[in-house]
Amino acid sequence: MKIYGCFINGRHEFNNSNNIISVINPFDEKIKYKVEESNFSQIESALEFGYKSFKSGVWSKLDVRERSEVLNNTATLIDKNIEELIKIEVNQIGRPIREMRAQLGRLSEWFKYFASLIRVFEGSVTPFKGDYINYVERVPLGLVVQITPWNHPLLISIKKLSCALAAGNSVVLKPSELSPVSILRIADFLNESGLPKGVFNIVQGYGSKIGEKLCVNNYVSKIDLTGGDKAGKIIGEHAGKNGIYYSTELGGKSPMLVFEDCEIEKAVSGITFGCFIASGQTCIAGTRLLIQKSISEKFLSSLKKKMLSLKIGDPYSLETNIGPVISRDSLLRIDNKIKEAVKEGGEIIVGGKIHTKIKSGFFYEPTVIMTKNIANIAQEELFGPVLSCIIFDTEEDAIRLANDTKYGLAASIWTENLARGHSVASKLDCGIIWINDHHKNDPSSPWGGFKNSGIGRENGYEAYMQYTHTRSIIANYSRKYDDWFSDQASRYS
Ligand code: NAD
């Protein structure tokens, strides 16, 4: 089997060591790829090439028209090779092919969006007092480290990468050890599109070893991580010690607030999508269903029917709705949490056990459990196909329950009363809120959370601002000469 390596200074690099990471497909449990863990000298080299490329100005000072062209060319190559990318993603993480088609079908938009943004972005001139002109430029930060998770390997890497490169930064990226292969193809496309060597580098390995090594050095100006709370706190500490920027996109326990004035069938299919896409393994998965008492019975019976109609199985089949979870560990963890929740008084409405009808793979039955908002199952991120259901009486109760969590990533509100939709949205403590929808994402739309769900934003103008900082230039155009130390100096007055 071919062994993949890392990507440094425009080339795939190998160290021929025995530290091999095997990528196991969670459906057939077979090894699909092997990747060498990078060694410390490769990491040093990736950081050094990245840093030198930034300092050289070969990309950071390149005319934005040329930077934009490289990004647009990359977008074209992504679209041309989309089927190959989809296949790698399904092989790595076992998500149903129909989901990966929908997600990766929009991947190139991120490169196109940021390629356009840098063509129209204008600096500013401040109302500086006196005969001065103060113009403010936005300039790239330097070498940035990007650390990405396994659940949307390409989407999350591209969200970060397209913005950082557009802004003129150099990048060292570490993909998750569970999904390290697809990003290597993007490196090829960037090369082919004319990105100067050294501007984009990839290293491979485990977070606590290779990830941390990337965070502790003198080359890096920003660390950008998407991952769990634990990794988020660790990289925050490193960034604080080094005095550099950082941003984190972390976990969530997103509520879906269903009001009695919703359209039931529409809400049922939206809630099923909101919680069970990717087998619940997304940060913004709607994992807490807050349902108004007056419609709870009717709604839950319709939801149960919908869930029992979902096809669980082979992710390579276009018919499949629900694929496996990422690993056996994850499967057993979910099962244990459900057992604990039942012991604590939770009532299973549907699902609630490991799915055993398929010969191989890590399948859990899509599950709805009636519980209390304070229960662990309703508070901890589970990363599996499990929906905790909590009943409320009034709008005020729904808002209180929705906000009663350490997370603040996303929420959805289901109502046909748009005044209610906007009013409730304005009271929710989270970064992304959908009204009558869930999950919808766009390169232009800010993405990120409140509270323990992270710091900073991906996407759009905001992300661009966070991958640049300002250089403020103050020019004196006064014809008068001012001697600071003379008794007549105007500056004293
Ligand atoms: P994880 O935290 O285990 O790993 C994420 C990445 O961080 C991996 O590349 C990993 O190797 C690295 N890492 C882990 N420990 C590290 C350390 N000490 N130092 C440096 N790097 C380290 O998360 P995961 O299991 O890959 O992904 C799932 C998590 O990501 C969930 O909590 C999910 O909510 C979150 N997530 C958030 C968003 C968002 O946009 N907010 C999107 C997707 C996933």
Short mmCIF file of C-alpha atoms in Angstrom, two decimals, residues 10-245:
data_model
loop_
_atom_site.label_atom_id
_atom_site.label_comp_id
_atom_site.label_asym_id
_atom_site.label_seq_id
_atom_site.Cartn_x
_atom_site.Cartn_y
_atom_site.Cartn_z
CA GLY A 10 6.31 22.51 -2.53
CA ARG A 11 7.19 18.78 -2.35
CA HIS A 12 5.83 15.62 -0.81
CA GLU A 13 8.44 14.57 1.74
CA PHE A 14 9.07 11.19 3.36
CA ASN A 15 11.17 10.12 6.32
CA ASN A 16 10.97 6.34 5.83
CA SER A 17 10.38 5.77 9.53
CA ASN A 18 8.24 3.09 11.14
CA ASN A 19 5.89 5.64 12.66
CA ILE A 20 2.96 4.94 10.39
CA ILE A 21 -0.59 6.11 10.98
CA SER A 22 -3.21 3.76 9.52
CA VAL A 23 -6.47 5.30 8.38
CA ILE A 24 -9.26 2.81 9.09
CA ASN A 25 -12.57 3.13 7.30
CA PRO A 26 -15.34 3.02 9.93
CA PHE A 27 -17.69 1.07 7.63
CA ASP A 28 -15.63 -1.94 6.52
CA GLU A 29 -12.94 -1.51 9.23
CA LYS A 30 -10.23 -1.90 6.59
CA ILE A 31 -7.05 0.15 6.38
CA LYS A 32 -7.56 2.57 3.49
CA TYR A 33 -4.42 4.69 3.78
CA LYS A 34 -1.08 4.76 5.53
CA VAL A 35 0.63 8.00 6.43
CA GLU A 36 4.03 8.64 7.96
CA GLU A 37 4.04 10.63 11.13
CA SER A 38 6.29 13.64 10.55
CA ASN A 39 9.48 13.77 12.59
CA PHE A 40 10.68 16.80 14.50
CA SER A 41 13.21 17.79 11.86
CA GLN A 42 10.43 17.83 9.24
CA ILE A 43 8.34 20.01 11.51
CA GLU A 44 11.22 22.40 12.01
CA SER A 45 11.75 22.46 8.27
CA ALA A 46 8.04 23.12 7.50
CA LEU A 47 8.04 26.00 10.00
CA GLU A 48 11.30 27.40 8.68
CA PHE A 49 10.25 27.27 5.03
CA GLY A 50 6.88 28.78 5.93
CA TYR A 51 8.51 31.57 7.91
CA LYS A 52 11.14 32.32 5.26
CA SER A 53 8.56 32.35 2.48
CA PHE A 54 6.55 34.91 4.43
CA LYS A 55 9.56 37.10 5.11
CA SER A 56 10.68 36.95 1.48
CA GLY A 57 7.45 38.63 0.36
CA VAL A 58 7.09 36.18 -2.52
CA TRP A 59 3.42 35.74 -1.54
CA SER A 60 2.80 38.20 1.29
CA LYS A 61 3.72 41.17 -0.89
CA LEU A 62 2.50 39.80 -4.20
CA ASP A 63 0.00 41.97 -6.05
CA VAL A 64 -3.50 40.94 -4.97
CA ARG A 65 -4.50 40.35 -8.61
CA GLU A 66 -1.90 37.60 -8.82
CA ARG A 67 -2.80 36.12 -5.44
CA SER A 68 -6.43 36.11 -6.48
CA GLU A 69 -5.60 34.30 -9.72
CA VAL A 70 -3.76 31.49 -7.90
CA LEU A 71 -6.76 30.99 -5.63
CA ASN A 72 -9.22 30.97 -8.52
CA ASN A 73 -7.05 28.44 -10.38
CA THR A 74 -7.09 26.23 -7.28
CA ALA A 75 -10.88 26.46 -7.15
CA THR A 76 -11.03 25.24 -10.75
CA LEU A 77 -8.75 22.28 -9.96
CA ILE A 78 -10.86 21.35 -6.95
CA ASP A 79 -13.98 21.24 -9.12
CA LYS A 80 -12.19 19.25 -11.81
CA ASN A 81 -11.06 16.61 -9.31
CA ILE A 82 -14.13 16.60 -7.11
CA GLU A 83 -14.98 12.91 -7.48
CA GLU A 84 -11.50 11.91 -6.32
CA LEU A 85 -11.79 14.18 -3.27
CA ILE A 86 -15.22 12.80 -2.39
CA LYS A 87 -13.88 9.25 -2.55
CA ILE A 88 -10.96 10.04 -0.25
CA GLU A 89 -13.28 11.66 2.30
CA VAL A 90 -15.66 8.69 2.34
CA ASN A 91 -12.70 6.32 2.66
CA GLN A 92 -11.28 8.28 5.57
CA ILE A 93 -14.34 9.01 7.68
CA GLY A 94 -17.17 6.85 6.36
CA ARG A 95 -19.65 9.67 5.87
CA PRO A 96 -22.36 8.85 3.32
CA ILE A 97 -21.34 9.73 -0.20
CA ARG A 98 -24.47 11.82 -0.76
CA GLU A 99 -23.48 14.07 2.14
CA MET A 100 -19.91 14.39 0.93
CA ARG A 101 -21.14 15.23 -2.59
CA ALA A 102 -23.30 18.03 -1.24
CA GLN A 103 -20.56 19.37 1.02
CA LEU A 104 -17.60 19.16 -1.35
CA GLY A 105 -19.70 20.42 -4.25
CA ARG A 106 -19.38 23.84 -2.63
CA LEU A 107 -15.74 23.57 -1.52
CA SER A 108 -14.29 25.67 -4.34
CA GLU A 109 -16.59 28.56 -3.36
CA TRP A 110 -14.32 29.32 -0.40
CA PHE A 111 -11.32 29.91 -2.65
CA LYS A 112 -13.44 31.96 -5.06
CA TYR A 113 -14.97 34.03 -2.26
CA PHE A 114 -11.63 35.03 -0.72
CA ALA A 115 -10.08 35.51 -4.16
CA SER A 116 -12.83 38.09 -4.79
CA LEU A 117 -12.71 39.66 -1.35
CA ILE A 118 -9.07 40.67 -1.71
CA ARG A 119 -9.84 42.33 -5.05
CA VAL A 120 -12.49 44.58 -3.55
CA PHE A 121 -11.14 45.11 -0.06
CA GLU A 122 -10.29 48.75 0.64
CA GLY A 123 -8.30 50.19 3.52
CA SER A 124 -9.58 53.17 5.45
CA VAL A 125 -8.75 56.78 6.28
CA THR A 126 -9.48 57.92 9.83
CA PRO A 127 -10.78 61.37 10.94
CA PHE A 128 -7.42 62.12 12.56
CA LYS A 129 -7.26 65.54 14.23
CA GLY A 130 -5.15 68.24 12.52
CA ASP A 131 -3.26 68.41 9.24
CA TYR A 132 -2.68 64.72 9.05
CA ILE A 133 -3.79 61.97 6.79
CA ASN A 134 -4.06 58.65 8.59
CA TYR A 135 -4.54 55.71 6.25
CA VAL A 136 -4.90 52.21 7.54
CA GLU A 137 -3.75 49.15 5.62
CA ARG A 138 -4.48 45.56 6.49
CA VAL A 139 -1.44 43.35 6.25
CA PRO A 140 -0.98 39.59 6.76
CA LEU A 141 0.04 38.24 10.16
CA GLY A 142 2.97 36.02 9.18
CA LEU A 143 3.28 32.26 9.38
CA VAL A 144 0.09 30.71 10.74
CA VAL A 145 -0.49 27.20 12.06
CA GLN A 146 -3.80 25.56 11.30
CA ILE A 147 -4.89 22.42 13.15
CA THR A 148 -8.00 20.70 11.86
CA PRO A 149 -10.36 17.93 13.01
CA TRP A 150 -11.49 14.77 11.28
CA ASN A 151 -15.21 15.36 10.94
CA HIS A 152 -15.16 17.68 7.89
CA PRO A 153 -11.53 17.20 6.86
CA LEU A 154 -11.54 19.27 3.69
CA LEU A 155 -14.26 21.78 4.42
CA ILE A 156 -12.68 22.99 7.65
CA SER A 157 -9.15 23.02 6.26
CA ILE A 158 -10.27 24.96 3.18
CA LYS A 159 -12.29 27.47 5.22
CA LYS A 160 -9.13 28.34 7.13
CA LEU A 161 -6.61 27.95 4.33
CA SER A 162 -8.40 29.97 1.63
CA CYS A 163 -8.75 32.96 3.94
CA ALA A 164 -5.22 32.80 5.36
CA LEU A 165 -3.63 32.53 1.92
CA ALA A 166 -5.82 35.24 0.40
CA ALA A 167 -4.67 37.57 3.15
CA GLY A 168 -1.03 36.85 2.24
CA ASN A 169 -0.02 34.59 5.13
CA SER A 170 2.11 31.46 4.89
CA VAL A 171 0.65 28.33 6.43
CA VAL A 172 1.67 25.09 8.14
CA LEU A 173 -1.39 22.86 8.46
CA LYS A 174 -1.78 19.70 10.51
CA PRO A 175 -4.82 17.64 9.59
CA SER A 176 -6.34 15.20 12.03
CA GLU A 177 -4.47 11.91 12.34
CA LEU A 178 -7.81 10.25 11.47
CA SER A 179 -8.18 12.00 8.10
CA PRO A 180 -4.75 13.10 6.88
CA VAL A 181 -4.90 12.36 3.15
CA SER A 182 -7.36 14.61 1.29
CA ILE A 183 -5.56 17.86 2.14
CA LEU A 184 -2.41 16.52 0.41
CA ARG A 185 -4.30 16.78 -2.91
CA ILE A 186 -5.12 20.43 -2.22
CA ALA A 187 -1.37 21.01 -1.83
CA ASP A 188 -0.90 19.59 -5.34
CA PHE A 189 -3.59 21.89 -6.72
CA LEU A 190 -2.04 24.95 -5.07
CA ASN A 191 1.35 23.99 -6.51
CA GLU A 192 -0.11 23.57 -9.96
CA SER A 193 -1.92 26.89 -9.65
CA GLY A 194 1.31 28.76 -9.03
CA LEU A 195 1.51 29.15 -5.24
CA PRO A 196 5.17 29.85 -4.47
CA LYS A 197 7.00 27.02 -2.71
CA GLY A 198 7.12 27.13 1.07
CA VAL A 199 3.92 29.18 1.42
CA PHE A 200 1.81 26.11 2.20
CA ASN A 201 3.12 23.12 4.13
CA ILE A 202 1.48 20.11 5.73
CA VAL A 203 2.79 18.01 8.60
CA GLN A 204 1.26 14.80 9.87
CA GLY A 205 0.75 13.36 13.32
CA TYR A 206 -1.03 13.22 16.63
CA GLY A 207 -2.21 16.35 18.39
CA SER A 208 -0.43 15.97 21.71
CA LYS A 209 2.91 15.38 20.00
CA ILE A 210 3.05 17.03 16.59
CA GLY A 211 0.21 19.53 17.18
CA GLU A 212 1.85 20.87 20.32
CA LYS A 213 5.28 21.05 18.67
CA LEU A 214 3.74 23.36 16.06
CA CYS A 215 2.46 25.65 18.79
CA VAL A 216 5.72 26.09 20.71
CA ASN A 217 8.30 27.90 18.58
CA ASN A 218 9.35 31.36 17.50
CA TYR A 219 8.15 31.24 13.90
CA VAL A 220 4.40 31.38 14.29
CA SER A 221 2.15 34.47 14.46
CA LYS A 222 -1.20 32.75 14.90
CA ILE A 223 -2.63 29.34 15.76
CA ASP A 224 -6.07 28.49 14.42
CA LEU A 225 -7.61 25.27 15.70
CA THR A 226 -10.89 23.51 15.16
CA GLY A 227 -11.34 20.70 17.63
CA GLY A 228 -12.46 19.73 21.09
CA ASP A 229 -12.53 21.92 24.21
CA LYS A 230 -9.41 20.28 25.64
CA ALA A 231 -7.23 21.00 22.60
CA GLY A 232 -8.69 24.53 22.44
CA LYS A 233 -7.57 25.34 25.97
CA ILE A 234 -4.11 23.89 25.40
CA ILE A 235 -3.43 25.92 22.27
CA GLY A 236 -4.82 29.03 24.01
CA GLU A 237 -2.19 28.56 26.72
CA HIS A 238 0.60 28.19 24.15
CA ALA A 239 -0.57 31.26 22.26
CA GLY A 240 -0.74 33.25 25.50
CA LYS A 241 2.78 32.23 26.48
CA ASN A 242 4.14 33.14 23.03
CA GLY A 243 2.11 36.35 22.83
CA ILE A 244 0.57 35.44 19.47
CA TYR A 245 -2.93 35.48 18.01
#
